[in-house]
Short mmCIF file of C-alpha atoms in Angstrom, two decimals:
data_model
loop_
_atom_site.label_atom_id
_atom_site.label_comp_id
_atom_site.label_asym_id
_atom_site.label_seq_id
_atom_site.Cartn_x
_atom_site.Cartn_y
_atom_site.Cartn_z
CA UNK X 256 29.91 67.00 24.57
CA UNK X 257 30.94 68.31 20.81
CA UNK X 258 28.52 70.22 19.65
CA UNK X 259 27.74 70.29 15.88
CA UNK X 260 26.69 73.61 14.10
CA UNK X 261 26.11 74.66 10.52
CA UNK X 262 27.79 77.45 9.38
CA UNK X 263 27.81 78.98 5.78
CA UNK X 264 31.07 80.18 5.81
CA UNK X 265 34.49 77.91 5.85
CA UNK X 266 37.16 79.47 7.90
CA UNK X 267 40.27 78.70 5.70
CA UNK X 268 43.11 78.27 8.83
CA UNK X 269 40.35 75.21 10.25
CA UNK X 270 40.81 71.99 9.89
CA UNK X 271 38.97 70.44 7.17
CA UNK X 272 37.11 67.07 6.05
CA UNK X 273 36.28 66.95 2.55
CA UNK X 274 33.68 64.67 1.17
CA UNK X 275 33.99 64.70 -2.99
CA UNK X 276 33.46 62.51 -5.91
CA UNK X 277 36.17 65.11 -7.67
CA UNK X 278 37.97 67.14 -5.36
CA UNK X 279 37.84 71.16 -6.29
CA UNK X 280 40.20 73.70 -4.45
CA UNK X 281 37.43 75.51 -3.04
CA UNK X 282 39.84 76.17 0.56
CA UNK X 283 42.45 78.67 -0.58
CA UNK X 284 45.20 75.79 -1.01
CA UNK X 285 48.30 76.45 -2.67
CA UNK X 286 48.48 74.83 -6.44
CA UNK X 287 50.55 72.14 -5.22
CA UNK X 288 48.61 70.81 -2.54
CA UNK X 289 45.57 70.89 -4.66
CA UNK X 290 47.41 68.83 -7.42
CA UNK X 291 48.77 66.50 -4.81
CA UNK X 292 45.31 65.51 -3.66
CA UNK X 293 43.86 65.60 -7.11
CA UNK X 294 46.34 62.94 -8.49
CA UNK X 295 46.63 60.92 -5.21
CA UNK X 296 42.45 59.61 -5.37
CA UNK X 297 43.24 59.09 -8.98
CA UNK X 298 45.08 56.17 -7.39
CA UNK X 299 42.93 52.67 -8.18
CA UNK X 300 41.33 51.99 -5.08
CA UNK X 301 41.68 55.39 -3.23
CA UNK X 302 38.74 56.37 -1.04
CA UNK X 303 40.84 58.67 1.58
CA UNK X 304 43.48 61.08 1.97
CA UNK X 305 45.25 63.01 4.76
CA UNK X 306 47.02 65.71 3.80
CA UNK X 307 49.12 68.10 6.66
CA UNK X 308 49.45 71.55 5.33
CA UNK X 309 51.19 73.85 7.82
CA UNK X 310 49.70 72.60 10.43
CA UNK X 311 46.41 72.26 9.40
CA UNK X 312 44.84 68.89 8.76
CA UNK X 313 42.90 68.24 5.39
CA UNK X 314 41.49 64.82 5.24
CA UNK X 315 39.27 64.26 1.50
CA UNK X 316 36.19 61.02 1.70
CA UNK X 317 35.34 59.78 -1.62
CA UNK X 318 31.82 57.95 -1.23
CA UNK X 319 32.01 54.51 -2.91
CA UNK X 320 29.04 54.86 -5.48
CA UNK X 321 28.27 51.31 -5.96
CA UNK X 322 28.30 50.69 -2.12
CA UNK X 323 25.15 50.33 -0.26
CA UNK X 324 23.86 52.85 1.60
CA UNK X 325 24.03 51.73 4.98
CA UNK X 326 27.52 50.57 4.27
CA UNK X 327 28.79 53.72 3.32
CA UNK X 328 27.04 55.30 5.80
CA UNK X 329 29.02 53.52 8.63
CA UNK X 330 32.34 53.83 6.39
CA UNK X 331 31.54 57.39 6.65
CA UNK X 332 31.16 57.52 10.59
CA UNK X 333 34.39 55.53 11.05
CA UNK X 334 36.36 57.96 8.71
CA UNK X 335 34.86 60.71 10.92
CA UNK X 336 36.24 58.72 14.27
CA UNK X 337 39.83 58.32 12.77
CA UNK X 338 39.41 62.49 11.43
CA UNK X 339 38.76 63.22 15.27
CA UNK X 340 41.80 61.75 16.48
CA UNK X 341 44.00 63.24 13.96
CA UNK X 342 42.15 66.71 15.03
CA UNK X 343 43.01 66.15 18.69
CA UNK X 344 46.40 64.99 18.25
CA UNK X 345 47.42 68.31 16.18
CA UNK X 346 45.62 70.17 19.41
CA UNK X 347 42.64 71.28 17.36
CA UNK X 348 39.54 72.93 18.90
CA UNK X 349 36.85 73.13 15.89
CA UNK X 350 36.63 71.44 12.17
CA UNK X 351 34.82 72.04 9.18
CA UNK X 352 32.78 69.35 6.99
CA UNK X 353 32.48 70.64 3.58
CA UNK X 354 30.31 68.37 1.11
CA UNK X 355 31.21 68.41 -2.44
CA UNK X 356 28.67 66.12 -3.34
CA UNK X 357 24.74 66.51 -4.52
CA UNK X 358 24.16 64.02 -1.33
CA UNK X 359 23.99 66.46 1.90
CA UNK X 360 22.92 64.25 4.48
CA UNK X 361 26.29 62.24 4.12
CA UNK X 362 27.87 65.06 6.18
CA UNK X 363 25.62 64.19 8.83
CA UNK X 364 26.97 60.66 9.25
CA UNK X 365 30.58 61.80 8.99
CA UNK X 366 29.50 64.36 11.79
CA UNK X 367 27.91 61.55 14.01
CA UNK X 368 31.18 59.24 13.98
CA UNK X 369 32.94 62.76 14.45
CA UNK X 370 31.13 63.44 17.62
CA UNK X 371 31.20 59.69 19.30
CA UNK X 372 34.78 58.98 18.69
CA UNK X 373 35.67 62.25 20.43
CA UNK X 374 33.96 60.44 23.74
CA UNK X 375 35.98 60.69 26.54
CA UNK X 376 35.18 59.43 29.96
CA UNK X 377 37.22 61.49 32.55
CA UNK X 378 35.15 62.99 35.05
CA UNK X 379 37.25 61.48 37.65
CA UNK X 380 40.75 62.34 37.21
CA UNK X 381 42.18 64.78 39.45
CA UNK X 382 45.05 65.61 37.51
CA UNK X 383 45.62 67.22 33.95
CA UNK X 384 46.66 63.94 32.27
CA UNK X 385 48.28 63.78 28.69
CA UNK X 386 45.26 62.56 25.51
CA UNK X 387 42.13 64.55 26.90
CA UNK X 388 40.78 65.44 23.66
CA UNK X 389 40.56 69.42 22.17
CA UNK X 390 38.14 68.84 19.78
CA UNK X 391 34.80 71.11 20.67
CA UNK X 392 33.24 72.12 17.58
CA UNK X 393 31.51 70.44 14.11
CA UNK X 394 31.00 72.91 11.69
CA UNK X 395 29.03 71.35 8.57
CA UNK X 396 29.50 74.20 6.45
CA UNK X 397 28.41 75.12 2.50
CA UNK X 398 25.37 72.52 3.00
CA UNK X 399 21.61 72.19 2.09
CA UNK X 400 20.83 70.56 5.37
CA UNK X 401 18.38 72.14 7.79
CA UNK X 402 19.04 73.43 11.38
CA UNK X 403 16.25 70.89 12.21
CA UNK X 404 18.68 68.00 10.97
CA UNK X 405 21.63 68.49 13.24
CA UNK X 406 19.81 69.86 15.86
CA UNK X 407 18.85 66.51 15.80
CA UNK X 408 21.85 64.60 15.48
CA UNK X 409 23.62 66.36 18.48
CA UNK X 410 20.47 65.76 20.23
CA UNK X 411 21.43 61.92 19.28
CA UNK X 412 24.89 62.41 20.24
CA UNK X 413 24.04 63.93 23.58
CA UNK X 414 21.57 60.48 24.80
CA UNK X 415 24.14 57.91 23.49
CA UNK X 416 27.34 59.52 25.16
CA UNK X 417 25.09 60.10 28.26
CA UNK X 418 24.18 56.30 27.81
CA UNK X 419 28.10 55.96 27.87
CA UNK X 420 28.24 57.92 31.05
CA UNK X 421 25.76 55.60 32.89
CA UNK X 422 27.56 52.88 32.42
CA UNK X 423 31.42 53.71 32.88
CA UNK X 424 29.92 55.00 36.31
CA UNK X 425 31.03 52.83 39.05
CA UNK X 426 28.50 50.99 41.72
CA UNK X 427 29.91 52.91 44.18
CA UNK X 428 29.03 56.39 42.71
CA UNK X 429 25.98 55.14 40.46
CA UNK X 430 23.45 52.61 42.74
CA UNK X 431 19.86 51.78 41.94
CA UNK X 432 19.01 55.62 43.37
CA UNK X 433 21.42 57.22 41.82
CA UNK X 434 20.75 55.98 38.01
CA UNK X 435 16.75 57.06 39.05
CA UNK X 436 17.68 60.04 39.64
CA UNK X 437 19.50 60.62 36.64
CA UNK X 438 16.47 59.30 34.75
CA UNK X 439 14.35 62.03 36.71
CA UNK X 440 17.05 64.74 35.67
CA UNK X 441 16.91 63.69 31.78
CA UNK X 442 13.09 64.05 32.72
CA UNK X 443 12.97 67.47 33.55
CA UNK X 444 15.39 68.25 31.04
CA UNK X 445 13.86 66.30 28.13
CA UNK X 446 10.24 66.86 29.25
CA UNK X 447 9.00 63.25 30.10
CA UNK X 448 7.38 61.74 32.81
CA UNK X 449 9.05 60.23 35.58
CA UNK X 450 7.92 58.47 38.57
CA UNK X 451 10.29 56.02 40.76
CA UNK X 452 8.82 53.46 42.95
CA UNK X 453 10.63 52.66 45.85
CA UNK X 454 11.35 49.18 48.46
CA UNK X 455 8.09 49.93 50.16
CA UNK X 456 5.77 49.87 46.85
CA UNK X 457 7.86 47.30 44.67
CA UNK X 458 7.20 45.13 48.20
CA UNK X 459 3.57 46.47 47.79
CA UNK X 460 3.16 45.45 44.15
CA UNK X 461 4.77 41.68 44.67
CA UNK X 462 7.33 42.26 42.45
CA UNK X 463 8.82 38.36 43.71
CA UNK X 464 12.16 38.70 41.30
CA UNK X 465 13.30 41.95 41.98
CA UNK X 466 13.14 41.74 45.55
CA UNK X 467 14.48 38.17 45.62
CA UNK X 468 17.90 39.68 43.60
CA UNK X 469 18.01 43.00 45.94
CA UNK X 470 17.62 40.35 48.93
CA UNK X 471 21.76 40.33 49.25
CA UNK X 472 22.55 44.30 48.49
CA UNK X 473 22.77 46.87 51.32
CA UNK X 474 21.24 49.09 48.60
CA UNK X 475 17.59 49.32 48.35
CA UNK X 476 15.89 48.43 44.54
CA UNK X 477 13.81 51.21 42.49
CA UNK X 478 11.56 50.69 39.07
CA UNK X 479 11.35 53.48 37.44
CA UNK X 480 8.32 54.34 34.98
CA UNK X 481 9.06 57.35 32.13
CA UNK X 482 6.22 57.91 29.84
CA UNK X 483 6.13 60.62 27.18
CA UNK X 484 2.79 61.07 25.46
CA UNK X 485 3.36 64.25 23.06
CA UNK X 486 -0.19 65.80 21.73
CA UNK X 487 -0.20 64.17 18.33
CA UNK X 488 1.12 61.13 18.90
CA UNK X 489 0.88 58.38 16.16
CA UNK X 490 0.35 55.92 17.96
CA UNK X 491 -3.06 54.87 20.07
CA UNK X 492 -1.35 51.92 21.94
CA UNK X 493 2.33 53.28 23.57
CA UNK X 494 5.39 51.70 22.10
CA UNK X 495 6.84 50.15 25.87
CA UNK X 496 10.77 50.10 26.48
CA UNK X 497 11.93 47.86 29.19
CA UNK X 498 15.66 47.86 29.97
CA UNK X 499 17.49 45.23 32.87
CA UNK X 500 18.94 47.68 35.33
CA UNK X 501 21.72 45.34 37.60
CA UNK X 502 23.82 48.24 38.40
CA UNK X 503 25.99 45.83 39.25
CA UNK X 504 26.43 42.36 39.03
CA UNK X 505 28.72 40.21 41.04
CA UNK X 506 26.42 36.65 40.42
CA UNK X 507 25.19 36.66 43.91
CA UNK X 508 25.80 32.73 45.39
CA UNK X 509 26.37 31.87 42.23
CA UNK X 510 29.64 34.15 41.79
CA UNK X 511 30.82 34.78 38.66
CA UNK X 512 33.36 32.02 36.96
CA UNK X 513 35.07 33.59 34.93
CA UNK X 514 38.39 35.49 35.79
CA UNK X 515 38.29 39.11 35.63
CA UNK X 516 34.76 39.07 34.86
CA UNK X 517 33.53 41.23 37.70
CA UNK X 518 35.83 43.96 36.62
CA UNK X 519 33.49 45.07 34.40
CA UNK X 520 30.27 44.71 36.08
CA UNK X 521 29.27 47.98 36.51
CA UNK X 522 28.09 47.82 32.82
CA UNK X 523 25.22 45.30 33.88
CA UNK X 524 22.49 47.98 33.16
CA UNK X 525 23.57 49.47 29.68
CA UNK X 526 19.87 48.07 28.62
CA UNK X 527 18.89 50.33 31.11
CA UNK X 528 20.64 53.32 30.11
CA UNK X 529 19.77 52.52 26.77
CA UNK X 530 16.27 53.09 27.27
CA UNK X 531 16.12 55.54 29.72
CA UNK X 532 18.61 57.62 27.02
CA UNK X 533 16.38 57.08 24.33
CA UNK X 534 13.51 58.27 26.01
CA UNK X 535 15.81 61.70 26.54
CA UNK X 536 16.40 61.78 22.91
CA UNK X 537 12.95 60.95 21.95
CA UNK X 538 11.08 63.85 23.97
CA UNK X 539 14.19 66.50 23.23
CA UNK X 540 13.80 65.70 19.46
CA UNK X 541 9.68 65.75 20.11
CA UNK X 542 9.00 62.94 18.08
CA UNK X 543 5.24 61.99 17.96
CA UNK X 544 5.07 59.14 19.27
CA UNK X 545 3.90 57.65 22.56
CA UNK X 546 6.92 55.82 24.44
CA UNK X 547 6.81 54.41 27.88
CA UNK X 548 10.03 53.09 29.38
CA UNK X 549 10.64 50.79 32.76
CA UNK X 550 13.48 50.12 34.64
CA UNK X 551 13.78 47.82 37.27
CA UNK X 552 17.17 48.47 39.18
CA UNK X 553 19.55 46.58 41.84
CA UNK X 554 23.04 45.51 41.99
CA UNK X 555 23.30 41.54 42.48
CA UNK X 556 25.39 40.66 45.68
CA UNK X 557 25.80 37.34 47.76
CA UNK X 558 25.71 39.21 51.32
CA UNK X 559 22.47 39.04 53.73
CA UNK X 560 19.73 37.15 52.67
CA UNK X 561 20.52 36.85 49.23
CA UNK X 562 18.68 34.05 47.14
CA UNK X 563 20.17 31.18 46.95
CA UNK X 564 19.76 28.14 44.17
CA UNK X 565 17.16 25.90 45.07
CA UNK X 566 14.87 28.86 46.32
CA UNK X 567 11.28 29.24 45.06
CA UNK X 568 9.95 32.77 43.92
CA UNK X 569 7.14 33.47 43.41
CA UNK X 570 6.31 36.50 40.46
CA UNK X 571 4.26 39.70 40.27
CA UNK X 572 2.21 37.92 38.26
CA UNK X 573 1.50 34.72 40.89
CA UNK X 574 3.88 32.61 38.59
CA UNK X 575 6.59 30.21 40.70
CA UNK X 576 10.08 30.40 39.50
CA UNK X 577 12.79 27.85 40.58
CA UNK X 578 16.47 29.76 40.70
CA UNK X 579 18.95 27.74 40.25
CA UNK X 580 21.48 29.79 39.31
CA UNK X 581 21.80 33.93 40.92
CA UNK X 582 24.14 34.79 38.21
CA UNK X 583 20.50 34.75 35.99
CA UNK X 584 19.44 37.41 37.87
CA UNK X 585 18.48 39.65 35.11
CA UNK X 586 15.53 37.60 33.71
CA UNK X 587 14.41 37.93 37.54
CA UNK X 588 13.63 41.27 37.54
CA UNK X 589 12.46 41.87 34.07
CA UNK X 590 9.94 39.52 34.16
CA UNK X 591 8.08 41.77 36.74
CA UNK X 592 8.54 44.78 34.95
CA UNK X 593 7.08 42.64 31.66
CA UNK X 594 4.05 41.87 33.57
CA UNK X 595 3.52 45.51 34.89
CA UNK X 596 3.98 46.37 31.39
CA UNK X 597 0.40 44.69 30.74
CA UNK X 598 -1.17 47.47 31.99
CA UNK X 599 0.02 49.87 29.18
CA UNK X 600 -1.71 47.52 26.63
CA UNK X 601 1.58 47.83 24.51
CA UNK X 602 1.46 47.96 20.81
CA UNK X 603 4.85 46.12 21.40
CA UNK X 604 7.42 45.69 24.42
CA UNK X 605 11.19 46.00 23.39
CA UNK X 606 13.21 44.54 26.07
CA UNK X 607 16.82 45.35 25.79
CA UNK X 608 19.49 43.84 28.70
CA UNK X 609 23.02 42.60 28.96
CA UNK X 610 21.52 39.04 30.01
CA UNK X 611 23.76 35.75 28.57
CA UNK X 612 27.40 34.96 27.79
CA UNK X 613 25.86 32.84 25.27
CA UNK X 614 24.40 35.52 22.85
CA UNK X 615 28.50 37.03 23.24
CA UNK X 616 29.76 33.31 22.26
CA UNK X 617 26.88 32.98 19.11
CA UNK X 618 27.51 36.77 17.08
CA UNK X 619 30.68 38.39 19.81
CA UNK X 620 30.44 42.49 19.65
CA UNK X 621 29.08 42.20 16.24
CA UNK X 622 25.53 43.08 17.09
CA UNK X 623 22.70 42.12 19.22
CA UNK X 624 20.64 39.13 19.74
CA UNK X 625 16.70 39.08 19.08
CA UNK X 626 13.54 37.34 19.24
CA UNK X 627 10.35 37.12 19.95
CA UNK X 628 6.47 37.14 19.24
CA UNK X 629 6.22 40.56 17.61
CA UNK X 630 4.75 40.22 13.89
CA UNK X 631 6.70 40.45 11.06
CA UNK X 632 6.55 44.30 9.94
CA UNK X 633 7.30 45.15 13.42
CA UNK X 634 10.21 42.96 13.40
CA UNK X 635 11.34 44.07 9.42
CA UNK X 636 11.21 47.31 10.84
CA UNK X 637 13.48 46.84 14.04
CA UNK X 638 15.98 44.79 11.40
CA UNK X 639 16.06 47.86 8.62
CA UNK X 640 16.47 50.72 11.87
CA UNK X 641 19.91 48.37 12.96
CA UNK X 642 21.48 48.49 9.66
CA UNK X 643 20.59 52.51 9.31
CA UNK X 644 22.39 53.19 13.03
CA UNK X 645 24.90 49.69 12.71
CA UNK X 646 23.51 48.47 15.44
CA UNK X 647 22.59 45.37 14.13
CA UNK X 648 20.35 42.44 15.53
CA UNK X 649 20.83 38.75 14.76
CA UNK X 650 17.65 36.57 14.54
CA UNK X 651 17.70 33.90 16.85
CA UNK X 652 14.78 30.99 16.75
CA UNK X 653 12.20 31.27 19.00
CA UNK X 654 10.56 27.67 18.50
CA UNK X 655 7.93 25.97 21.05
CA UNK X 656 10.72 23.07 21.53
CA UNK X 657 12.73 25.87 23.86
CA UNK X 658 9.68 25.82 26.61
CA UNK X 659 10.59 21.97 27.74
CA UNK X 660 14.27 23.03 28.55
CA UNK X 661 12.38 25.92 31.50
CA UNK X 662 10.27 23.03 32.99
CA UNK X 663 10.78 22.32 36.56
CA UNK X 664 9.38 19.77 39.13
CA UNK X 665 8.62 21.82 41.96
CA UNK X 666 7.81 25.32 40.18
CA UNK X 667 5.95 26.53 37.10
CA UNK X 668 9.48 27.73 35.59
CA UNK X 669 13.43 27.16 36.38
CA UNK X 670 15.37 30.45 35.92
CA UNK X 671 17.92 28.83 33.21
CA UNK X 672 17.65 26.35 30.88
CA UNK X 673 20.53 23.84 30.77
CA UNK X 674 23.86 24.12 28.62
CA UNK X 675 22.57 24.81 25.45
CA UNK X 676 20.37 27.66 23.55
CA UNK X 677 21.00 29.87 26.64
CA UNK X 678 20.07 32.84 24.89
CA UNK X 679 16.65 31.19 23.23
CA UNK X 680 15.74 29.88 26.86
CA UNK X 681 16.64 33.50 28.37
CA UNK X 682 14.19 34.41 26.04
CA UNK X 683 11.38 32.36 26.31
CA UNK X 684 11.35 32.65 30.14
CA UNK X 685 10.74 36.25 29.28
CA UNK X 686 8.27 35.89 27.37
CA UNK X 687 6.23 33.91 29.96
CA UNK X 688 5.57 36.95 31.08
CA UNK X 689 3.81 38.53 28.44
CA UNK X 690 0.75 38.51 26.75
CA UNK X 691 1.47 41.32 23.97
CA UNK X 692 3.70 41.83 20.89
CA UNK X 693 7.18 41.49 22.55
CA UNK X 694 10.40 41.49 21.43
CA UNK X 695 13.81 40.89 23.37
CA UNK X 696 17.09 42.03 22.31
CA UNK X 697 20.16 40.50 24.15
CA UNK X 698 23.10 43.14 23.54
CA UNK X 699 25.73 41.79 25.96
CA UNK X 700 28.78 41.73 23.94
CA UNK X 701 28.48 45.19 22.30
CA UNK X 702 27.34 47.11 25.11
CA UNK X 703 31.03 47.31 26.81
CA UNK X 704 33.71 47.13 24.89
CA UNK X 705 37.25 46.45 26.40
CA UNK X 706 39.21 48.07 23.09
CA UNK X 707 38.75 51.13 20.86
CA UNK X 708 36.40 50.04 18.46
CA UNK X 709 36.29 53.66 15.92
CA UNK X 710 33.47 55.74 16.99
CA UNK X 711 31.93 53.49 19.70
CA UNK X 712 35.57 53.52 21.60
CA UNK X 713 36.44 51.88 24.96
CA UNK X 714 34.21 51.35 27.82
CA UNK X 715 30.67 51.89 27.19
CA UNK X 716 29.30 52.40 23.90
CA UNK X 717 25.61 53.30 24.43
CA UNK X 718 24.53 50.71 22.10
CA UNK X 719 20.54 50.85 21.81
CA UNK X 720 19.89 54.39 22.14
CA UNK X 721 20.88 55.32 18.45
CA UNK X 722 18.20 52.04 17.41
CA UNK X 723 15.37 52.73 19.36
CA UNK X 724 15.36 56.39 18.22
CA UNK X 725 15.43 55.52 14.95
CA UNK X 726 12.78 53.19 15.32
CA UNK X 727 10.63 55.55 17.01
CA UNK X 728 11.05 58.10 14.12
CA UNK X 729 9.66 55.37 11.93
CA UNK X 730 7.00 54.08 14.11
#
């Protein structure tokens, strides 16, 4: 992971990003580099510069003052992704952010795209392989930031590229165990409380929909329950996390479609990692609030006696479901963990889960989909914490109407809804399940991403972590 530092002094043979609204030689450059970069931003229109002096790379930000600030906050973190690469591919280990500007926290954002676009995944390769990236070190240097601040933001860093981890793991290497125990390792690192349940007591508890997906996997389920209740906490009723945990997802009887779709699979329980990440974050950073998180965890496989459409299952909570399609699996077993959920008394449930094609078809990797029956501040709030972090949330409907299309004639609920709305009627059958402020955020398309997209990259972006910290700062 690149760790970011202040430091007071610049070190004039680093690399350097420069954010100014008038550039001043403050680095030791000759008087011809300096009056190169002066007149170049005096171009109409010029916001960036990269300069190669002797091997060192300068690259000068000029922040758009008429820009909002969330805008230029993101245009910031994907300058700092494209300053990383050029970093690695001169070979460099360390690079300074130097702020010429009244506005110090903006070097925190150019820091944070910094950090994330210098991901790699590689924990597998064997061999030395040409493009592993040198970069180690952030220095934000000549700054009025405190320690606190990007102590903080590499804290940040740390969940969402352990997020990223999660879910580039393979089934094979990360099953319904394994990702437990890495939520009981973030535990004991993070100081949180963890406690998995295992086959026997999920069987005990009646937990109909995550048992009826696990029913074809050679792998037994877990549901994991994190709580972390700092002294102090600002809240009396706990803010509840819920994230779908199909650690891998081949659509049971109802195999996937789609061609090439199962490639990808493994990143069926980013909602999981996304919470279980945040609650890392949130108890490192000691934020006072009071956060519980659940994870209900299987992969989704046709073998044994997996369910089949047509079956009946019957719900933790007594409620009948009609499943007519396994490749809806992830409703299944959230809807149990919603219903344990009751006996937090949430102040309000954020589900987050890789659930429908058709919230990828409505908005693609541009954000998430969301709805639900939480009130309006809480929701203003969730919308205001997606534009600070850009991870945005689209606003679906969540109208009575949708309840007819989840009617069945020999249950109290079918599993899907028909062709249309399928992320509304994903939605509503969740919140069947609840009888609290609840909220459900459908983050398919962004959560894996099969291109470099700047600082989120390829693979797994850890898309929910960065949100639901941010939200829990302003809780």
């Amino acid at each position: 992971m690149t760790k970011i530092l202040l430091k007071n002094n610049l070190a004039t043979q680093s690399h350097l990003l420069v954010i100014t609204n008038a550039f001043k030689n403050e680095f030791g450059l000759p008087d011809k580099v300096n009056d190169y970069i002066v007149n170049a931003l005096k171009e109409p229109g010029k916001t960036t510069l990269t300069y190669n002096y002797i091997g060192k790379y300068i690259s000068v930000f000029v922040p758009d003052k008429k820009m909002p600030a969330p805008q230029l906050h993101e245009a910031l973190r994907r300058h700092g992704a494209t300053v990383a690469d050029g970093i690695n591919a001169h070979k460099g280990s360390e690079l300074y952010i130097y702020n010429q500007t009244a506005n110090a926290p903006l070097s925190l954002f150019a820091a944070e795209g910094m950090a994330l676009g210098n991901y790699q995944f590689g924990r597998h390769r064997t061999e030395k392989v040409k493009g592993v990236n040198t970069l180690k070190t952030i220095f934000i240097a000549n700054s009025k930031l405190k320690n606190g601040q990007v102590t903080e933001l590499g804290i940040l860093c740390e969940a969402t590229c352990r997020a990223r981890d999660l879910v580039n793991e393979p089934v094979n290497i990360l099953n319904a165990q394994a990702l437990a125990k890495a939520f009981e390792h973030m535990g004991k690192e993070a100081g949180f409380d963890v406690q998995v349940l295992n086959r026997k007591k999920i069987k005990e508890l009646k937990m109909g929909g995550l048992l009826a997906v696990n029913a074809g996997s050679v792998d037994e389920p877990t549901f994991t329950i994190m709580q972390y209740k700092p002294r102090g906490a600002k809240n009396k009723k706990p803010l509840v996390l819920v994230g779908k945990g199909v650690v891998y997802d081949t659509g049971g009887l109802s195999l996937k479609p789609t061609a090439n779709s199962m490639d990808y699979m493994k990143c069926d329980m980013a909602g999981a990692a996304a919470v279980g990440c945040a609650m890392y974050a949130i108890a490192a950073a000691k934020l006072k609030v009071h956060v519980v998180a659940l994870v209900p965890a299987t992969d989704n496989r046709p073998g044994y006696n997996a369910f089949a459409p047509g079956d009946i299952i019957t719900m933790m909570n007594g409620s009948t479901v009609e499943m007519l399609n396994s490749d809806a699996e992830g409703r299944m077993i959230l809807a149990d963990a919603l219903h344990y959920a009751k006996q937090f008394d949430p102040d309000l449930l954020i589900d987050i889960a890789t659930l429908t094609g058709s919230a990828s078809a409505a908005i693609g990797p541009q954000g998430m989909v969301g709805m639900g029956t939480a009130n309006k501040k809480q929701r203003d709030v969730l919308q205001h914490c997606g534009l600070q972090v850009h991870e945005r949330i689209a606003e679906f409907p969540f109208w009575d109407d949708y309840d007819d299309l989840l009617k069945s004639e020999v249950a109290d609920l079918k599993n899907i809804g028909g062709p249309v709305a399928g992320a509304i009627t994903a939605g509503k059958f969740l919140a069947k399940f609840t009888d609290y402020p609840f909220y459900h955020l459908d983050m398919v398309a962004p959560a894996f991403l099969h291109s470099k997209d700047s600082y989120r990259g390829k693979g797994g972006t850890g898309v929910g972590v960065r949100l639901f910290f941010e939200f829990a700062k302003r809780y």
